[in-house]
N, CA, C and O atoms as CSV, one atom per row, in Angstrom:
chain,resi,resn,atom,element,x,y,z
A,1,UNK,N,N,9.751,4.554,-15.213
A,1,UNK,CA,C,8.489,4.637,-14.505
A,1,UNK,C,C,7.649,3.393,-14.753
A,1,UNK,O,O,7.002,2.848,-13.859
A,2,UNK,N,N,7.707,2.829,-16.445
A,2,UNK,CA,C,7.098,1.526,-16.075
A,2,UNK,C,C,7.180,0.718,-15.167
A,2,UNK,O,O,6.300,0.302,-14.413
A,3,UNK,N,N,8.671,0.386,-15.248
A,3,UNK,CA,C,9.528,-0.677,-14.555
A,3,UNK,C,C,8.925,-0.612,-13.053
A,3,UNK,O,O,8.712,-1.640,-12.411
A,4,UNK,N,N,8.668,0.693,-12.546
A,4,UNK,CA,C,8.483,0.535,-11.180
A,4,UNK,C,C,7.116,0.444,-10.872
A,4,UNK,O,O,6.885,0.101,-9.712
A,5,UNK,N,N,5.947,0.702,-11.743
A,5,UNK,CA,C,4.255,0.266,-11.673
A,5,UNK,C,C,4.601,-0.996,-12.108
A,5,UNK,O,O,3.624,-1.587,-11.646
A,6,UNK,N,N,5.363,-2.007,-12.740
A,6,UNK,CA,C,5.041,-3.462,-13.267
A,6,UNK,C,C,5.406,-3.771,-11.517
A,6,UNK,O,O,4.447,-4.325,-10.980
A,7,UNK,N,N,6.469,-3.544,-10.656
A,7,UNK,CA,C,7.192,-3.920,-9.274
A,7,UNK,C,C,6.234,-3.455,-8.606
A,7,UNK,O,O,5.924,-4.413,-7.899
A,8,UNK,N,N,5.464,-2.512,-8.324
A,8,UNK,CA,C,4.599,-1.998,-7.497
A,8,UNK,C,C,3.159,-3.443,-7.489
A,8,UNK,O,O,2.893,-4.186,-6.544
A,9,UNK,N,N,2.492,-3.410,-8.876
A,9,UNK,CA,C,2.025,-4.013,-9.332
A,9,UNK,C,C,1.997,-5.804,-8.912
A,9,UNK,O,O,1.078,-6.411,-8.362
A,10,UNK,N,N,2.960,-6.197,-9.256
A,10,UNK,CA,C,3.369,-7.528,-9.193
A,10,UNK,C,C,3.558,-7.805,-7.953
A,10,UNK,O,O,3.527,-9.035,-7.940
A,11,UNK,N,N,3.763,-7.394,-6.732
A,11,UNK,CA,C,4.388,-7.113,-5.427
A,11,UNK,C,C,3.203,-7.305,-4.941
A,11,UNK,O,O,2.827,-8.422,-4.583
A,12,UNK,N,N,2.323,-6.033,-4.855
A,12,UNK,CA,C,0.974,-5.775,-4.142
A,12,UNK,C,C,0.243,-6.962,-4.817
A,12,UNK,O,O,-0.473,-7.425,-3.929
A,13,UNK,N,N,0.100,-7.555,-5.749
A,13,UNK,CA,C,-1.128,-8.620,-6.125
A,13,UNK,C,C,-0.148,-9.950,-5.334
A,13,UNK,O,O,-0.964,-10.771,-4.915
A,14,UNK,N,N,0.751,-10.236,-5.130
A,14,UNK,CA,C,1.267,-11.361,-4.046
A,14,UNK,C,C,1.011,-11.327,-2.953
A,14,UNK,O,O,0.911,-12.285,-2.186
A,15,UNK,N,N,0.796,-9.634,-2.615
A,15,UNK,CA,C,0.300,-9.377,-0.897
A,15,UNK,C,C,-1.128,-9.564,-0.847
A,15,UNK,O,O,-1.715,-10.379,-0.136
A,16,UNK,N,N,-1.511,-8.954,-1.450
A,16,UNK,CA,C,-2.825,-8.991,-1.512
A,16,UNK,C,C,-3.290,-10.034,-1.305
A,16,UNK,O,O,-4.053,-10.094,-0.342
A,17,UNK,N,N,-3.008,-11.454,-2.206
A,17,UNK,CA,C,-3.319,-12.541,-2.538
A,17,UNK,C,C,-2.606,-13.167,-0.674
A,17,UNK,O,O,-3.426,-13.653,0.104
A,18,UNK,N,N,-1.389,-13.066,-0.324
A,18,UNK,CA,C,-1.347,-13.378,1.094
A,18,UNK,C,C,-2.579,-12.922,2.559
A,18,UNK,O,O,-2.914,-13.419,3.634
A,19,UNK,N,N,-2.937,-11.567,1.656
A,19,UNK,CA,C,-3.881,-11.174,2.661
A,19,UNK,C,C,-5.444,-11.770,2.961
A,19,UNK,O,O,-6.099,-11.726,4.003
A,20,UNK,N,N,-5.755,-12.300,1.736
A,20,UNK,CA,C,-6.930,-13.272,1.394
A,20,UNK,C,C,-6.703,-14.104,2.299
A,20,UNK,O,O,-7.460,-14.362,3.234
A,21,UNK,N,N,-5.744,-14.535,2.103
A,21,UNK,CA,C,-5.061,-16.225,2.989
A,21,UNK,C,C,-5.762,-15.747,4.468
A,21,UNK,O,O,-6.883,-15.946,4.935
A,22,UNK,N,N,-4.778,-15.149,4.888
A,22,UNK,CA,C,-4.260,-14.287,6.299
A,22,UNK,C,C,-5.998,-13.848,7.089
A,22,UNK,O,O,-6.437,-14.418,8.088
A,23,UNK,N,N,-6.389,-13.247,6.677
A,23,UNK,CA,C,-7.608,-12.318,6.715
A,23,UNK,C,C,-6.628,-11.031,6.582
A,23,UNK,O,O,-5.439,-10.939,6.275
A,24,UNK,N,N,-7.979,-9.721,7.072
A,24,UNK,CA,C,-7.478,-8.207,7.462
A,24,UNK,C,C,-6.528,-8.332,8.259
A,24,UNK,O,O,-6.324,-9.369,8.891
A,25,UNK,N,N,-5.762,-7.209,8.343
A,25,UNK,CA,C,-4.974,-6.749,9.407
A,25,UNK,C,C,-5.893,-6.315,11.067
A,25,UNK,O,O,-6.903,-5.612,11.075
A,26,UNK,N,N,-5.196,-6.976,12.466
A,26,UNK,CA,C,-5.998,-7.063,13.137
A,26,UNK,C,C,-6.259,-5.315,14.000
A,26,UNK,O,O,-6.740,-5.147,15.121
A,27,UNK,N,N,-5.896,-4.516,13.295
A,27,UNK,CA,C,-5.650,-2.842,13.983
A,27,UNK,C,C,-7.103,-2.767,13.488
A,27,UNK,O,O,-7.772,-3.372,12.650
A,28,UNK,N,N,-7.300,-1.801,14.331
A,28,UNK,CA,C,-8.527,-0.764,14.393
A,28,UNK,C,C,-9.129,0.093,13.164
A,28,UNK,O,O,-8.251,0.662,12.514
A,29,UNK,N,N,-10.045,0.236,12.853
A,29,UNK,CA,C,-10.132,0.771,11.291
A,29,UNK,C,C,-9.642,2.068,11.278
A,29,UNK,O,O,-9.065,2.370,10.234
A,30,UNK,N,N,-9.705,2.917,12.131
A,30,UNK,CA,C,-9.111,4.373,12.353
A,30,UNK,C,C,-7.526,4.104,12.448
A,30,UNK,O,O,-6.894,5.148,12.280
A,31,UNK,N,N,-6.873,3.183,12.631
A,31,UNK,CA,C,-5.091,3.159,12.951
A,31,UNK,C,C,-4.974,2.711,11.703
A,31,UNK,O,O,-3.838,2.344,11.401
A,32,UNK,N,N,-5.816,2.626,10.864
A,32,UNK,CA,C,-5.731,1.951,9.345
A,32,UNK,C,C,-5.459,2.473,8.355
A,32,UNK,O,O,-4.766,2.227,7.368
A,33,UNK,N,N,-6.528,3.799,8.959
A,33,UNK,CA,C,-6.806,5.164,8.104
A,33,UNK,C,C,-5.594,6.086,7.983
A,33,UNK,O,O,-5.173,6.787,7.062
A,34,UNK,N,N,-5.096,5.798,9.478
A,34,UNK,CA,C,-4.447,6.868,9.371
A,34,UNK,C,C,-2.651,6.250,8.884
A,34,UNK,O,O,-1.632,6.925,9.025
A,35,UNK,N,N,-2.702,5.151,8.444
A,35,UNK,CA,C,-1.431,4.617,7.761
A,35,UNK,C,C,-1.748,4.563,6.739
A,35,UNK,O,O,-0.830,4.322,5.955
A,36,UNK,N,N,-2.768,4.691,6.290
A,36,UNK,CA,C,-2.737,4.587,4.680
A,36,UNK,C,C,-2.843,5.895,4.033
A,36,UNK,O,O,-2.494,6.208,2.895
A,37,UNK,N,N,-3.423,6.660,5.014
A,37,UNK,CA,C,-2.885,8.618,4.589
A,37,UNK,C,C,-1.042,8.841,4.620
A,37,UNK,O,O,-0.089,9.407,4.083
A,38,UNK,N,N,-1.323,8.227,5.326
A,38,UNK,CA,C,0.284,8.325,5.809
A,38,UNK,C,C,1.415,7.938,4.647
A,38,UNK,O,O,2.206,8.632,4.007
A,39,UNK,N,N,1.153,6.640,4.667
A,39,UNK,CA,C,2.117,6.485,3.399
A,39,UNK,C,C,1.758,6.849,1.817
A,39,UNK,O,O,2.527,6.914,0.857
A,40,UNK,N,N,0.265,7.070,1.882
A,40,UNK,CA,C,-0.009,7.939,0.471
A,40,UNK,C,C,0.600,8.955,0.377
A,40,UNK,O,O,1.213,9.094,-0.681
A,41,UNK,N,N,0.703,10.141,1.470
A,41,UNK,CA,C,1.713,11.253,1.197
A,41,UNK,C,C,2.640,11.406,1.058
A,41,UNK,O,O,3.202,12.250,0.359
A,42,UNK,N,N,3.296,10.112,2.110
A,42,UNK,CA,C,4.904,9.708,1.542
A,42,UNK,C,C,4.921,9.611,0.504
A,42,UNK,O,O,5.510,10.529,-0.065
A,43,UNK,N,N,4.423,8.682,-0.252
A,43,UNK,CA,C,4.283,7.944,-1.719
A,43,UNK,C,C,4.776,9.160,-2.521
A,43,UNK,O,O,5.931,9.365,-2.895
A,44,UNK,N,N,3.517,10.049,-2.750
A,44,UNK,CA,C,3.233,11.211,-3.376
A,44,UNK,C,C,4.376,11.981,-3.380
A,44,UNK,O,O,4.918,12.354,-4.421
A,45,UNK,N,N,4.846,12.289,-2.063
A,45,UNK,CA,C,6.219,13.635,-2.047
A,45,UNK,C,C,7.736,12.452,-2.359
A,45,UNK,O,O,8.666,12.817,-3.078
A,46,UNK,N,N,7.712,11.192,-1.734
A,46,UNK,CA,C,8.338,10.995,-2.961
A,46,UNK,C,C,9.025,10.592,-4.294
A,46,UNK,O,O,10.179,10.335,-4.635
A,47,UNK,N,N,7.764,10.651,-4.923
A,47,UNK,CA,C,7.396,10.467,-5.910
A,47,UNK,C,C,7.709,11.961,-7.056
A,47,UNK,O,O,8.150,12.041,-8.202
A,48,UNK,N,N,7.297,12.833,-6.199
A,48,UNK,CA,C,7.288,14.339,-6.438
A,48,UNK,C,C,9.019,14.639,-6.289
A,48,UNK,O,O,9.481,15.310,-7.211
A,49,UNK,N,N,9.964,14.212,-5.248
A,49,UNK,CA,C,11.198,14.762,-5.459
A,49,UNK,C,C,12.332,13.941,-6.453
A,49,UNK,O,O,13.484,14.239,-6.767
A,50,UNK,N,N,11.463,12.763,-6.801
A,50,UNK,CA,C,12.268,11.709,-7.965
A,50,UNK,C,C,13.047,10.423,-7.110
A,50,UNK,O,O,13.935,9.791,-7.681
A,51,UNK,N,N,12.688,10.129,-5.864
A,51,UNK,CA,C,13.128,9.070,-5.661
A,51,UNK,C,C,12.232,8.026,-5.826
A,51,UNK,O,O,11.097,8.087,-5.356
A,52,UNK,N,N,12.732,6.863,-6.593
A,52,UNK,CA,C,12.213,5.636,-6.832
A,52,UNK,C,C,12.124,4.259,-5.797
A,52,UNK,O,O,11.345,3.307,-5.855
A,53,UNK,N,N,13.065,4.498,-4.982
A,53,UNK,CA,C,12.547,3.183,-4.452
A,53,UNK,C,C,12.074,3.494,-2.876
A,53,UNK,O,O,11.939,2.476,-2.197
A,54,UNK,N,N,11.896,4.333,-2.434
A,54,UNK,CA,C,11.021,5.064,-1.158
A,54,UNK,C,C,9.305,5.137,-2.147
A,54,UNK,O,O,8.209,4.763,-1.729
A,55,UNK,N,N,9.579,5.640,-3.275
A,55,UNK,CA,C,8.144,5.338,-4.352
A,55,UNK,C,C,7.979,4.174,-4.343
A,55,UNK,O,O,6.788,3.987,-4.595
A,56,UNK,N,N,8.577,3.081,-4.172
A,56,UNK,CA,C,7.825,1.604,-4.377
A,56,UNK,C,C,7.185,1.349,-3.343
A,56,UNK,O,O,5.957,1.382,-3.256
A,57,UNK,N,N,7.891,1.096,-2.542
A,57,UNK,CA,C,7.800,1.185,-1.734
A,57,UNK,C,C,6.460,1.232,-0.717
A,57,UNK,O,O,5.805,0.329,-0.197
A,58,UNK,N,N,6.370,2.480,-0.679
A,58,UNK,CA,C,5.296,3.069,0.329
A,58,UNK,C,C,3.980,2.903,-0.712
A,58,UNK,O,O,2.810,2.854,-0.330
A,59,UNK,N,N,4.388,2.834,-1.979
A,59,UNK,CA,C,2.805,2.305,-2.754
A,59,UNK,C,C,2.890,1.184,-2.417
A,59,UNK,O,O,1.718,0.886,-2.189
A,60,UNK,N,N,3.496,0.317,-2.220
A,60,UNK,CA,C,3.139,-0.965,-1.871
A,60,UNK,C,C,2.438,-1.055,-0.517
A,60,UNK,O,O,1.419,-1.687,-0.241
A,61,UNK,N,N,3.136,-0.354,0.204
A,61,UNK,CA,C,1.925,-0.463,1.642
A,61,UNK,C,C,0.764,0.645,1.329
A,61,UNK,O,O,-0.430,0.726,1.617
A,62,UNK,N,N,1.201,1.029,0.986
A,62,UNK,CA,C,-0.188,2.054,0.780
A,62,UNK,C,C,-1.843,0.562,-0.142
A,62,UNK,O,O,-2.901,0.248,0.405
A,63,UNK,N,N,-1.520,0.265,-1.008
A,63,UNK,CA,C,-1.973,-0.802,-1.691
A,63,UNK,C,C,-2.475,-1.817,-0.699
A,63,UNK,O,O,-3.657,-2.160,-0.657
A,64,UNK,N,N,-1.568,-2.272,0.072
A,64,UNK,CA,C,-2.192,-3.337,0.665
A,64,UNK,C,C,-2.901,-3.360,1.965
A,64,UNK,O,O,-3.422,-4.324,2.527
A,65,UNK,N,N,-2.815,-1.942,2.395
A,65,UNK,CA,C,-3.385,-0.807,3.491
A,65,UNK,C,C,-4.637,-0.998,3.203
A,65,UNK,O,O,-5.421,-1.768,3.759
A,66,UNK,N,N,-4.895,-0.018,1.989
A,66,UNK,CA,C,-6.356,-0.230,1.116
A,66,UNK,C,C,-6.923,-1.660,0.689
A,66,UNK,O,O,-8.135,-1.860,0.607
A,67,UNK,N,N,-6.163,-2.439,0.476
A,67,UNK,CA,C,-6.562,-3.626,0.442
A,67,UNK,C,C,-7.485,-4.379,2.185
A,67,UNK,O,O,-8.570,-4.898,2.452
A,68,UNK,N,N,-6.411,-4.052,2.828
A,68,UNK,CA,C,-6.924,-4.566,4.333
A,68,UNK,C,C,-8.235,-3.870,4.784
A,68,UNK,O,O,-9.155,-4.393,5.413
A,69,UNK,N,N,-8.137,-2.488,4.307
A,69,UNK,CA,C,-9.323,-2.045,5.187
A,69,UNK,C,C,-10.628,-2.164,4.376
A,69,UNK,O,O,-11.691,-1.725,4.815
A,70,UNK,N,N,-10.497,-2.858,3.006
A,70,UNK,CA,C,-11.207,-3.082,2.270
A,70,UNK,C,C,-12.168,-4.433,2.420
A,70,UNK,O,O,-13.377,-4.568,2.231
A,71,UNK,N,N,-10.918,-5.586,2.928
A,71,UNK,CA,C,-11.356,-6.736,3.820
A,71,UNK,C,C,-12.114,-6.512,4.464
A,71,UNK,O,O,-13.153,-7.168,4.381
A,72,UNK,N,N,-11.974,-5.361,5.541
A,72,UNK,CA,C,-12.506,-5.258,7.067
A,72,UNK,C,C,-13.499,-5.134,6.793
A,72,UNK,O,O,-14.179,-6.047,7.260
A,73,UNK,N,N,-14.529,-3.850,5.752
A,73,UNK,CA,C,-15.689,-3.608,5.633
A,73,UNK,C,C,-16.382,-4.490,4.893
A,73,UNK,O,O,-17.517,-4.787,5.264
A,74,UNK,N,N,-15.722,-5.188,3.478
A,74,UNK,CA,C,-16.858,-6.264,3.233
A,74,UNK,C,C,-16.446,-7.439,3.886
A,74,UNK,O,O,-17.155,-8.444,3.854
């Protein structure tokens, strides 16, 4: 479980850091919302049935989801 928050981790702060570059993502703040629910629940269930790399995964977009729409408002 470390191993995969250090990959989650290390991953999303490269995107992130691309997304600075980049600006936000150019979608709508509501098509934003609803992908970043989206792959949080993925994340979550599975996370919940023990697969690991569908878990990296979708935290990673989930992360940089929240990151973008975080752009948008400030």
């Amino acid at each position: 479980m470390k191993k995969q928050i250090v990959i989650i981790l290390g991953v999303s702060v490269l995107l992130i850091s691309l997304l600075f570059y980049i600006g936000p993502f150019e979608q709508s703040l509501m098509m934003q919302m609803i992908f970043l629910f989206s792959t949080t629940v993925m994340s979550y269930a599975s996370y919940k049935n023990g697969h690991a790399k569908p878990f990296v995964v979708l935290s990673i977009c989930s992360l940089v989801s929240l990151s973008s729409i975080l752009l948008m408002i400030v």
